[in-house]
CSV table of C-alpha atoms in Angstrom, one decimal:
chain,number,residue,atom,x,y,z
K,1,MET,CA,-3.3,28.3,-1.1
K,2,SER,CA,-6.8,27.3,-2.0
K,3,ARG,CA,-8.1,23.8,-1.0
K,4,LEU,CA,-7.8,21.2,-3.7
K,5,VAL,CA,-10.9,19.1,-4.7
K,6,VAL,CA,-10.0,16.0,-6.8
K,7,VAL,CA,-12.9,14.2,-8.7
K,8,SER,CA,-12.2,10.8,-10.4
K,9,ASN,CA,-14.3,7.9,-11.5
K,10,ARG,CA,-12.8,5.8,-8.6
K,11,VAL,CA,-11.5,7.0,-5.2
K,12,ALA,CA,-8.6,5.1,-3.7
K,13,ILE,CA,-10.1,4.9,-0.2
K,14,PRO,CA,-7.5,4.0,2.4
K,15,ASP,CA,-8.1,0.6,4.0
K,16,GLY,CA,-5.2,0.2,6.3
K,17,SER,CA,-3.3,-2.2,4.0
K,18,LYS,CA,0.4,-1.6,3.1
K,19,SER,CA,0.0,-2.2,-0.5
K,20,SER,CA,1.7,0.5,-2.6
K,21,ALA,CA,-0.5,2.8,-4.6
K,22,GLY,CA,0.3,3.4,-8.2
K,23,GLY,CA,-0.5,5.7,-11.1
K,24,LEU,CA,-3.1,8.3,-10.6
K,25,ALA,CA,-3.4,7.7,-6.8
K,26,VAL,CA,0.2,8.6,-6.1
K,27,GLY,CA,0.0,12.0,-7.9
K,28,VAL,CA,-3.4,12.8,-6.4
K,29,LEU,CA,-2.4,12.0,-2.9
K,30,ASP,CA,0.8,14.0,-3.2
K,31,ALA,CA,-1.2,17.1,-4.4
K,32,LEU,CA,-3.8,16.6,-1.7
K,33,LYS,CA,-1.3,16.3,1.1
K,34,THR,CA,0.3,19.6,0.0
K,35,THR,CA,-2.8,21.7,0.1
K,36,GLY,CA,-5.3,19.6,2.2
K,37,GLY,CA,-8.5,18.7,0.4
K,38,LEU,CA,-11.1,16.4,-0.7
K,39,TRP,CA,-11.2,13.3,-3.1
K,40,PHE,CA,-14.6,12.6,-4.5
K,41,GLY,CA,-16.0,9.8,-6.7
K,42,TRP,CA,-17.4,6.3,-7.0
K,43,ASN,CA,-16.5,3.8,-4.3
K,44,GLY,CA,-16.6,0.8,-6.7
K,45,GLU,CA,-19.8,-0.6,-5.1
K,46,ILE,CA,-23.1,-1.3,-6.7
K,47,SER,CA,-26.2,-0.5,-4.7
K,48,GLU,CA,-29.9,-1.0,-4.7
K,49,ILE,CA,-30.7,2.7,-4.4
K,50,SER,CA,-31.2,5.1,-7.2
K,51,GLY,CA,-28.1,7.3,-6.3
K,52,GLU,CA,-30.2,10.3,-5.4
K,53,GLU,CA,-30.5,9.4,-1.7
K,54,ASP,CA,-28.9,11.9,0.8
K,55,ASP,CA,-27.4,9.3,3.0
K,56,ASP,CA,-25.4,7.3,0.3
K,57,LEU,CA,-22.4,9.7,0.5
K,58,ASN,CA,-19.7,8.3,2.7
K,59,LEU,CA,-17.2,10.6,4.2
K,60,LEU,CA,-13.8,9.5,5.7
K,61,GLU,CA,-11.0,11.7,7.1
K,62,ASN,CA,-7.4,10.3,6.9
K,63,ASP,CA,-4.1,12.1,7.1
K,64,GLY,CA,-5.6,15.5,6.4
K,65,ILE,CA,-7.6,14.4,3.4
K,66,THR,CA,-11.4,13.9,3.1
K,67,TYR,CA,-12.6,11.0,1.0
K,68,ALA,CA,-16.1,11.4,-0.1
K,69,SER,CA,-17.5,8.4,-2.1
K,70,LEU,CA,-20.8,6.9,-3.1
K,71,PRO,CA,-22.0,3.7,-4.9
K,72,LEU,CA,-23.7,3.4,-8.3
K,73,ASN,CA,-26.9,1.6,-9.0
K,74,GLN,CA,-26.8,-1.3,-11.4
K,75,ASN,CA,-28.4,0.7,-14.3
K,76,ASP,CA,-25.9,3.6,-13.9
K,77,TYR,CA,-23.0,1.1,-13.7
K,78,ASP,CA,-24.1,-0.7,-16.9
K,79,LEU,CA,-24.9,2.4,-19.0
K,80,TYR,CA,-22.6,5.1,-17.7
K,81,TYR,CA,-19.6,3.0,-16.9
K,82,CYS,CA,-19.7,-0.2,-18.9
K,83,GLN,CA,-21.4,1.0,-21.9
K,84,PHE,CA,-20.7,4.7,-22.7
K,85,SER,CA,-17.5,5.1,-20.9
K,86,ASN,CA,-15.9,1.8,-21.8
K,87,ALA,CA,-17.7,0.6,-24.9
K,88,VAL,CA,-17.8,4.0,-26.7
K,89,LEU,CA,-15.3,6.5,-25.4
K,90,TRP,CA,-12.5,4.0,-24.5
K,91,PRO,CA,-12.4,2.4,-28.0
K,92,ALA,CA,-12.9,5.6,-29.9
K,93,PHE,CA,-10.2,7.5,-28.0
K,94,HIS,CA,-7.8,4.6,-28.7
K,95,TYR,CA,-8.8,4.8,-32.5
K,96,ARG,CA,-10.9,1.5,-32.5
K,97,ILE,CA,-14.1,2.9,-34.0
K,98,ASP,CA,-14.9,-0.6,-35.2
K,99,LEU,CA,-15.5,-1.6,-31.5
K,100,VAL,CA,-17.7,1.3,-30.6
K,101,GLN,CA,-21.3,0.3,-29.5
K,102,PHE,CA,-23.2,3.6,-29.3
K,103,GLN,CA,-26.5,3.6,-27.7
K,104,ARG,CA,-28.5,6.9,-27.2
K,105,GLU,CA,-29.8,5.6,-23.8
K,106,ALA,CA,-26.3,5.1,-22.5
K,107,TRP,CA,-25.3,8.6,-23.6
K,108,ASP,CA,-28.3,10.0,-21.7
K,109,VAL,CA,-27.3,8.0,-18.5
K,110,TYR,CA,-23.6,9.1,-18.9
K,111,CYS,CA,-24.8,12.7,-18.8
K,112,GLN,CA,-27.3,12.0,-15.9
K,113,VAL,CA,-24.6,10.3,-13.8
K,114,ASN,CA,-22.3,13.4,-14.3
K,115,ASP,CA,-25.2,15.6,-13.3
K,116,MET,CA,-25.9,13.5,-10.2
K,117,LEU,CA,-22.3,13.4,-9.1
K,118,ALA,CA,-22.0,17.2,-9.7
K,119,LYS,CA,-25.1,17.8,-7.4
K,120,LYS,CA,-23.6,15.5,-4.7
K,121,LEU,CA,-20.3,17.4,-4.8
K,122,GLN,CA,-21.8,20.9,-4.8
K,123,SER,CA,-22.6,20.8,-1.1
K,124,LEU,CA,-19.0,19.9,-0.2
K,125,ILE,CA,-17.4,22.7,-2.3
K,126,LYS,CA,-16.1,25.9,-0.6
K,127,PRO,CA,-16.1,29.2,-2.6
K,128,ASP,CA,-12.3,29.3,-3.0
K,129,ASP,CA,-11.7,25.6,-3.8
K,130,VAL,CA,-10.0,24.6,-6.9
K,131,LEU,CA,-11.3,21.5,-8.7
K,132,TRP,CA,-9.3,18.9,-10.6
K,133,ILE,CA,-11.3,16.4,-12.6
K,134,HIS,CA,-9.8,13.3,-14.1
K,135,ASP,CA,-10.4,11.2,-17.2
K,136,TYR,CA,-12.9,10.2,-19.8
K,137,HIS,CA,-15.7,9.1,-17.5
K,138,LEU,CA,-16.2,12.8,-16.5
K,139,LEU,CA,-15.9,14.8,-19.7
K,140,PRO,CA,-19.3,16.6,-19.0
K,141,PHE,CA,-18.4,17.2,-15.3
K,142,ALA,CA,-17.6,20.9,-15.6
K,143,ALA,CA,-20.7,21.5,-17.7
K,144,ALA,CA,-22.8,19.8,-15.0
K,145,LEU,CA,-21.3,21.9,-12.3
K,146,ARG,CA,-21.8,25.2,-14.3
K,147,LYS,CA,-25.5,24.4,-14.8
K,148,ILE,CA,-26.0,24.5,-11.0
K,149,GLY,CA,-24.0,27.6,-10.5
K,150,VAL,CA,-20.5,26.5,-9.5
K,151,THR,CA,-18.0,29.2,-10.6
K,152,ASN,CA,-14.8,27.7,-9.1
K,153,ARG,CA,-11.7,27.1,-11.1
K,154,ILE,CA,-12.1,23.7,-12.8
K,155,GLY,CA,-9.3,21.7,-14.5
K,156,PHE,CA,-9.4,18.5,-16.3
K,157,PHE,CA,-6.8,15.9,-17.1
K,158,LEU,CA,-7.2,13.3,-19.8
K,159,HIS,CA,-5.3,10.1,-19.0
K,160,ILE,CA,-5.9,8.4,-22.4
K,161,PRO,CA,-5.3,9.7,-26.0
K,162,PHE,CA,-7.5,12.3,-27.7
K,163,PRO,CA,-8.5,11.2,-31.2
K,164,THR,CA,-8.1,13.3,-34.4
K,165,PRO,CA,-11.2,14.7,-36.1
K,166,GLU,CA,-11.4,11.8,-38.5
K,167,VAL,CA,-12.1,9.5,-35.6
K,168,PHE,CA,-13.7,11.8,-33.1
K,169,ASN,CA,-16.3,13.0,-35.6
K,170,ALA,CA,-17.6,9.4,-35.9
K,171,LEU,CA,-19.1,9.7,-32.5
K,172,PRO,CA,-22.8,10.9,-32.8
K,173,THR,CA,-22.3,13.1,-29.7
K,174,HIS,CA,-18.9,14.7,-30.6
K,175,GLN,CA,-20.3,18.2,-30.8
K,176,GLU,CA,-22.0,17.9,-27.4
K,177,LEU,CA,-18.8,16.5,-25.9
K,178,LEU,CA,-16.6,19.3,-27.2
K,179,LYS,CA,-19.0,22.0,-26.0
K,180,MET,CA,-19.1,20.4,-22.5
K,181,MET,CA,-15.2,20.1,-22.4
K,182,ALA,CA,-15.0,23.8,-23.2
K,183,GLU,CA,-16.6,24.6,-19.8
K,184,TYR,CA,-13.4,23.6,-18.1
K,185,ASP,CA,-10.8,26.4,-17.4
K,186,LEU,CA,-7.7,24.2,-18.0
K,187,LEU,CA,-7.6,21.1,-20.1
K,188,GLY,CA,-4.4,18.9,-19.7
K,189,PHE,CA,-3.2,16.1,-22.1
K,190,GLN,CA,-0.5,13.5,-22.0
K,191,THR,CA,1.2,14.5,-25.3
K,192,GLU,CA,1.4,17.5,-27.6
K,193,ALA,CA,-0.3,15.2,-30.3
K,194,ASP,CA,-3.3,14.7,-28.1
K,195,ARG,CA,-3.6,18.5,-27.4
K,196,ASN,CA,-3.4,19.3,-31.1
K,197,ALA,CA,-6.0,16.7,-31.9
K,198,PHE,CA,-8.4,18.3,-29.4
K,199,VAL,CA,-7.7,21.8,-30.7
K,200,GLU,CA,-8.2,20.5,-34.3
K,201,ASN,CA,-11.6,19.2,-33.4
K,202,LEU,CA,-12.4,22.6,-32.0
K,203,VAL,CA,-11.2,24.4,-35.1
K,204,GLN,CA,-13.8,22.5,-37.2
K,205,GLN,CA,-16.6,23.9,-35.1
K,206,ASN,CA,-18.1,27.3,-35.3
K,207,GLU,CA,-17.3,30.2,-33.1
K,208,TYR,CA,-13.8,29.0,-32.3
K,209,GLU,CA,-11.1,31.7,-31.7
K,210,GLU,CA,-7.4,31.3,-30.9
K,211,LEU,CA,-6.5,33.9,-28.2
K,212,GLY,CA,-2.8,33.2,-28.0
K,213,GLU,CA,-0.5,30.2,-27.6
K,214,LYS,CA,-2.7,27.5,-25.9
K,215,HIS,CA,-5.4,29.9,-25.0
K,216,HIS,CA,-8.8,29.5,-26.7
K,217,ARG,CA,-12.4,30.6,-26.8
K,218,ALA,CA,-15.1,28.3,-28.0
K,219,TYR,CA,-18.9,28.0,-27.3
K,220,GLY,CA,-18.6,31.3,-25.3
K,221,ASN,CA,-16.0,30.1,-23.0
K,222,THR,CA,-12.4,31.0,-22.5
K,223,PHE,CA,-10.0,28.2,-21.5
K,224,ARG,CA,-6.4,27.0,-21.7
K,225,THR,CA,-4.8,23.7,-23.0
K,226,GLU,CA,-1.5,22.3,-21.9
K,227,VAL,CA,0.6,19.2,-21.9
K,228,TYR,CA,1.4,17.4,-18.6
K,229,PRO,CA,3.0,14.0,-19.2
K,230,ILE,CA,2.3,12.0,-16.1
K,231,GLY,CA,5.3,10.6,-14.2
K,232,ILE,CA,6.0,8.0,-11.6
K,233,ALA,CA,7.8,8.0,-8.1
K,234,PRO,CA,11.2,6.5,-9.3
K,235,ASP,CA,12.8,6.3,-6.0
K,236,SER,CA,9.9,4.5,-4.6
K,237,ILE,CA,9.8,2.0,-7.4
K,238,LYS,CA,13.5,1.5,-7.0
K,239,GLU,CA,13.0,0.8,-3.2
K,240,MET,CA,10.3,-1.9,-4.0
K,241,ALA,CA,12.5,-3.5,-6.6
K,242,GLU,CA,15.5,-3.8,-4.3
K,243,GLY,CA,16.0,-6.1,-1.3
K,244,PRO,CA,15.8,-9.9,-0.9
K,245,LEU,CA,13.7,-12.0,-3.2
K,246,PRO,CA,10.7,-14.0,-1.8
K,247,PRO,CA,11.6,-17.7,-1.6
K,248,LYS,CA,9.6,-18.8,-4.5
K,249,MET,CA,11.1,-16.1,-6.8
K,250,ALA,CA,14.6,-16.9,-5.6
K,251,ALA,CA,13.9,-20.6,-6.5
K,252,MET,CA,12.6,-19.5,-10.0
K,253,LYS,CA,15.6,-17.4,-10.6
K,254,LYS,CA,17.9,-20.3,-9.8
K,255,GLU,CA,15.9,-22.7,-12.0
K,256,LEU,CA,16.2,-20.4,-15.0
K,257,GLY,CA,20.0,-20.4,-14.9
K,258,ASP,CA,21.5,-18.5,-17.7
K,259,ALA,CA,18.3,-18.1,-19.7
K,260,GLN,CA,17.4,-14.5,-20.6
K,261,ASN,CA,14.0,-13.2,-19.7
K,262,ILE,CA,11.5,-10.8,-21.5
K,263,ILE,CA,8.6,-9.5,-19.5
K,264,SER,CA,5.4,-7.7,-20.2
K,265,CYS,CA,2.8,-6.6,-17.8
K,266,GLU,CA,-0.5,-4.8,-18.3
K,267,ARG,CA,-4.3,-5.5,-17.9
K,268,LEU,CA,-5.9,-7.6,-20.6
K,269,ASP,CA,-7.1,-4.9,-23.2
K,270,TYR,CA,-7.3,-4.7,-27.0
K,271,THR,CA,-5.3,-1.4,-27.0
K,272,LYS,CA,-2.2,-3.1,-25.6
K,273,GLY,CA,-1.3,-5.0,-28.7
K,274,LEU,CA,-0.9,-8.4,-27.1
K,275,PRO,CA,-1.6,-10.6,-30.1
K,276,GLU,CA,0.8,-8.5,-32.2
K,277,ARG,CA,3.4,-8.9,-29.4
K,278,PHE,CA,3.0,-12.7,-29.3
K,279,LEU,CA,3.6,-12.8,-33.1
K,280,ALA,CA,6.7,-10.7,-32.7
K,281,PHE,CA,8.1,-12.9,-30.1
K,282,GLU,CA,7.5,-15.8,-32.5
K,283,ALA,CA,9.4,-13.9,-35.2
K,284,LEU,CA,12.3,-13.5,-32.7
K,285,LEU,CA,12.6,-17.3,-32.5
K,286,GLU,CA,12.0,-17.7,-36.3
K,287,ASN,CA,14.5,-15.0,-37.4
K,288,PHE,CA,17.1,-15.4,-34.7
K,289,PRO,CA,17.3,-19.2,-33.9
K,290,GLN,CA,20.2,-18.7,-31.5
K,291,HIS,CA,17.6,-17.6,-28.9
K,292,ARG,CA,15.6,-20.8,-29.1
K,293,GLY,CA,15.8,-22.5,-25.7
K,294,ASN,CA,17.8,-19.5,-24.2
K,295,VAL,CA,15.0,-17.0,-23.8
K,296,ARG,CA,11.7,-17.0,-21.9
K,297,TYR,CA,8.8,-14.5,-22.4
K,298,SER,CA,6.4,-13.9,-19.5
K,299,GLN,CA,3.2,-12.0,-20.3
K,300,ILE,CA,1.2,-10.9,-17.2
K,301,ALA,CA,-2.3,-9.7,-18.3
K,302,PRO,CA,-5.0,-9.8,-15.5
K,303,THR,CA,-8.5,-9.7,-16.8
K,304,SER,CA,-10.3,-6.4,-16.9
K,305,ARG,CA,-13.9,-5.6,-18.0
K,306,GLY,CA,-14.5,-9.4,-18.4
K,307,GLU,CA,-18.2,-8.7,-19.1
K,308,VAL,CA,-17.4,-7.0,-22.4
K,309,LEU,CA,-17.4,-9.3,-25.4
K,310,ALA,CA,-14.4,-7.7,-27.1
K,311,TYR,CA,-12.3,-8.7,-23.9
K,312,GLN,CA,-13.6,-12.2,-23.9
K,313,ASP,CA,-12.6,-12.6,-27.5
K,314,LEU,CA,-9.2,-11.3,-26.9
K,315,ARG,CA,-8.5,-13.7,-24.0
K,316,HIS,CA,-9.5,-16.7,-26.1
K,317,GLN,CA,-7.3,-15.4,-29.0
K,318,LEU,CA,-4.3,-15.1,-26.7
K,319,GLU,CA,-4.8,-18.5,-25.2
K,320,MET,CA,-4.9,-20.1,-28.7
K,321,GLU,CA,-1.6,-18.2,-29.7
K,322,VAL,CA,0.2,-19.3,-26.6
K,323,GLY,CA,-0.7,-22.9,-27.3
K,324,ARG,CA,0.4,-22.7,-30.9
K,325,ILE,CA,3.7,-20.9,-30.2
K,326,ASN,CA,4.7,-23.2,-27.3
K,327,GLY,CA,3.7,-26.2,-29.4
K,328,LYS,CA,6.0,-25.0,-32.2
K,329,TYR,CA,9.0,-24.0,-30.0
K,330,GLY,CA,8.6,-25.8,-26.7
K,331,THR,CA,11.0,-28.6,-25.6
K,332,LEU,CA,11.0,-31.3,-22.9
K,333,ASN,CA,12.9,-28.8,-20.8
K,334,GLY,CA,10.3,-26.1,-21.0
K,335,THR,CA,8.2,-23.7,-23.0
K,336,PRO,CA,9.3,-20.3,-24.2
K,337,LEU,CA,6.0,-18.3,-23.7
K,338,PHE,CA,4.3,-18.0,-20.3
K,339,TYR,CA,0.9,-16.3,-20.3
K,340,LEU,CA,-0.4,-15.4,-16.8
K,341,ASN,CA,-4.0,-14.2,-16.7
K,342,GLN,CA,-3.8,-13.1,-13.0
K,343,HIS,CA,-3.1,-10.2,-10.8
K,344,PHE,CA,0.4,-9.7,-9.1
K,345,ASP,CA,1.2,-7.7,-6.1
K,346,ARG,CA,2.7,-4.4,-7.2
K,347,ARG,CA,5.8,-4.9,-5.0
K,348,LEU,CA,6.3,-8.3,-6.4
K,349,LEU,CA,6.1,-6.9,-10.0
K,350,MET,CA,8.8,-4.4,-9.4
K,351,LYS,CA,11.2,-7.2,-8.3
K,352,LEU,CA,10.2,-9.3,-11.4
K,353,PHE,CA,11.0,-6.2,-13.6
K,354,ARG,CA,14.4,-6.0,-11.9
K,355,LEU,CA,15.2,-9.7,-12.6
K,356,THR,CA,14.4,-9.5,-16.3
K,357,ASP,CA,16.6,-8.6,-19.2
K,358,VAL,CA,14.0,-6.9,-21.5
K,359,GLY,CA,10.9,-5.0,-20.8
K,360,LEU,CA,8.5,-5.4,-23.8
K,361,VAL,CA,5.9,-2.5,-23.8
K,362,THR,CA,4.3,-2.3,-27.2
K,363,PRO,CA,0.7,-0.9,-27.1
K,364,LEU,CA,-1.1,0.0,-30.3
K,365,ARG,CA,-2.2,3.2,-28.8
K,366,ASP,CA,-1.6,4.5,-25.2
K,367,GLY,CA,-2.0,7.8,-23.4
K,368,MET,CA,1.2,7.4,-21.5
K,369,ASN,CA,2.0,3.8,-20.2
K,370,LEU,CA,3.5,4.0,-16.8
K,371,VAL,CA,4.6,0.4,-16.9
K,372,ALA,CA,7.3,1.5,-19.4
K,373,LYS,CA,8.6,4.1,-16.8
K,374,GLU,CA,8.2,1.6,-13.9
K,375,TYR,CA,10.3,-1.0,-15.7
K,376,VAL,CA,13.2,1.4,-16.1
K,377,ALA,CA,13.0,2.7,-12.6
K,378,ALA,CA,13.0,-0.9,-11.2
K,379,GLN,CA,16.3,-1.8,-12.9
K,380,ASN,CA,19.6,-2.5,-11.3
K,381,PRO,CA,21.9,0.5,-12.2
K,382,ASP,CA,24.9,-1.7,-12.4
K,383,ASP,CA,23.3,-4.4,-14.7
K,384,PRO,CA,20.1,-2.8,-16.2
K,385,GLY,CA,17.7,-4.4,-18.6
K,386,VAL,CA,16.5,-2.9,-21.9
K,387,LEU,CA,13.2,-1.4,-22.7
K,388,VAL,CA,11.5,-2.0,-26.0
K,389,LEU,CA,8.8,0.6,-26.4
K,390,SER,CA,6.0,1.3,-28.8
K,391,ARG,CA,6.2,4.5,-30.8
K,392,PHE,CA,2.4,4.9,-30.1
K,393,ALA,CA,2.8,5.1,-26.3
K,394,GLY,CA,3.0,8.5,-24.8
K,395,ALA,CA,6.1,7.5,-22.9
K,396,ALA,CA,8.0,7.2,-26.2
K,397,ASN,CA,8.1,11.1,-26.3
K,398,GLU,CA,10.2,11.0,-23.2
K,399,LEU,CA,12.0,7.7,-23.1
K,400,THR,CA,13.8,8.2,-26.3
K,401,ALA,CA,16.7,6.0,-25.1
K,402,ALA,CA,14.5,3.0,-25.2
K,403,LEU,CA,14.4,1.0,-28.4
K,404,ILE,CA,11.4,2.5,-30.1
K,405,VAL,CA,9.4,0.3,-32.4
K,406,ASN,CA,6.3,0.1,-34.5
K,407,PRO,CA,4.1,-2.6,-32.8
K,408,TYR,CA,2.4,-3.4,-36.1
K,409,ASP,CA,5.7,-4.6,-37.6
K,410,ARG,CA,6.5,-8.0,-36.1
K,411,ASP,CA,9.9,-8.3,-37.7
K,412,GLU,CA,10.9,-4.8,-36.5
K,413,VAL,CA,10.0,-5.7,-33.0
K,414,ALA,CA,11.8,-9.0,-33.2
K,415,ALA,CA,14.9,-7.3,-34.4
K,416,ALA,CA,14.7,-4.8,-31.5
K,417,LEU,CA,14.3,-7.8,-29.1
K,418,ASN,CA,17.4,-9.4,-30.5
K,419,GLN,CA,19.2,-6.1,-30.1
K,420,ALA,CA,18.1,-5.8,-26.5
K,421,LEU,CA,19.1,-9.5,-25.6
K,422,THR,CA,22.6,-8.9,-27.2
K,423,MET,CA,23.2,-5.3,-26.0
K,424,PRO,CA,26.6,-4.6,-24.4
K,425,LEU,CA,26.5,-3.6,-20.7
K,426,GLU,CA,28.0,-0.1,-21.3
K,427,GLU,CA,25.3,0.7,-23.8
K,428,ARG,CA,22.6,-0.6,-21.5
K,429,LYS,CA,23.9,1.5,-18.6
K,430,ALA,CA,24.1,4.6,-20.8
K,431,ARG,CA,20.5,4.2,-21.9
K,432,TYR,CA,19.3,3.5,-18.4
K,433,ASP,CA,21.1,6.6,-16.9
K,434,GLU,CA,19.5,8.9,-19.6
K,435,MET,CA,16.0,7.6,-19.0
K,436,MET,CA,16.4,7.7,-15.1
K,437,ALA,CA,17.5,11.3,-15.2
K,438,LEU,CA,14.3,12.2,-17.1
K,439,LEU,CA,12.1,10.1,-14.7
K,440,ARG,CA,13.6,11.9,-11.7
K,441,LYS,CA,13.1,15.3,-13.3
K,442,ASN,CA,9.5,14.7,-14.5
K,443,ASP,CA,8.3,12.6,-11.6
K,444,ILE,CA,4.7,12.3,-10.4
K,445,ALA,CA,5.0,15.1,-7.9
K,446,HIS,CA,6.3,17.5,-10.7
K,447,TRP,CA,3.3,16.4,-12.8
K,448,SER,CA,0.7,17.2,-10.1
K,449,ARG,CA,2.5,20.4,-9.0
K,450,ARG,CA,2.6,21.9,-12.5
K,451,PHE,CA,-1.1,21.1,-13.1
K,452,THR,CA,-2.3,22.5,-9.8
K,453,GLU,CA,-0.1,25.6,-10.0
K,454,ASP,CA,-1.3,26.4,-13.5
K,455,LEU,CA,-4.9,25.9,-12.5
K,456,GLN,CA,-4.5,28.3,-9.7
K,457,HIS,CA,-3.4,31.0,-11.9
K,458,ILE,CA,-6.3,30.7,-14.4
K,459,PRO,CA,-8.8,33.6,-14.1
K,460,LEU,CA,-12.1,32.8,-12.3
K,461,HIS,CA,-14.8,31.5,-14.5
K,462,GLY,CA,-17.2,34.0,-15.8
K,463,ASN,CA,-14.3,36.5,-16.7
K,464,GLY,CA,-15.0,35.6,-20.3
K,465,GLN,CA,-14.6,39.2,-21.6
K,466,ASP,CA,-10.8,39.2,-21.2
K,467,THR,CA,-9.0,40.4,-24.2
K,468,PRO,CA,-6.6,38.0,-26.0
K,469,ALA,CA,-3.6,39.8,-24.6
K,470,GLU,CA,-4.9,39.6,-21.1
K,471,VAL,CA,-5.6,35.8,-21.5
K,472,ALA,CA,-2.3,35.1,-23.0
K,473,THR,CA,-0.3,36.6,-20.2
K,474,SER,CA,-2.5,35.3,-17.3
């Protein structure tokens, strides 16, 4: 089997700690350990140098995997990462065009950083390597590699949603982005809706041709699209959630007594629907007064991208809502809503998930949302909690036994919370068993294996004269 080369914006460089990796890192490491290979990307550091120096690439060998990483300079970090990636692509791909802050200079640097990274990687690539590129920071990466003569198989996986043409066409560089993405051999998406949105954008452009089911030609390139919903390692999550509680958590559980618990956990981001979620919890207390004083909602939301104004505004809004709701429904014995703007150890989080009665995961738009899957996997099979899940999370396509809600409808979410808090044990167990069977079937190893095997079978780049029949059966 060919060696696998993984490229992502950030590289999870091993540091000797025992903290458990999550999300992308688990799938990438599983794939790399199977074939041996290289993981390449930014190390998270900001340097004084321009990024073109020969000695800024750091190589580390660990457990059969080579980690190749480098810093970004301040200008590249500001314009490639903060501005174009996270103030243009992130809001646009999550259908928040109102928050897009497009600057032509940032677009230029976004492309320049992709070109720079491609040149850095080129010297590390072997002729038969297979390249797997990840996420919205690196949409132009295949095009950058093709410009300098790389002909290896290159696949791309988008971890966030892909917008429909009505939204995507609002980006001034939408045509350039589509042309660059067509340089990949295989494009993977979280859901069929995301894949269809990408294809719909292509259809609106000239020179697009459908070669067969999920096989396409555009801008002179032949490529395939497919859906690969990312999973988790459910047995690893279950193991973290089990076992004795830390002393402080055991004391907290004792203090709560018979009170029921709702928990949410995600980084602070406007896509997660946190203000809407707080209002839905308020509606639960308004519409179902029997829960007043008998339920506590804990929202964990560590700060991310704190330098971006939209995130600062969101944090202020949430703090105001917490004070208002607790002022309205709090008692001398305690407050119903706890908002924690801090990071929690992943192992501790899994134990928290296991202790709670309801997992509330209601993003306004999400590629997948692995927290929903982790909440289910962390539950006690003999007394599981209930997942309340947004219909706009990719996970809703798989976790159909959850209580699926529209996060914009506060009363619908409140009713679902009431249903979850009062659900009989047998129904909770039946829903849990159904979701766990799916999580085990479509776990993180299955996700990475499907993608890499499909990529291995793609014809080598430059074989663009294949007939539609040949492509469709490749």
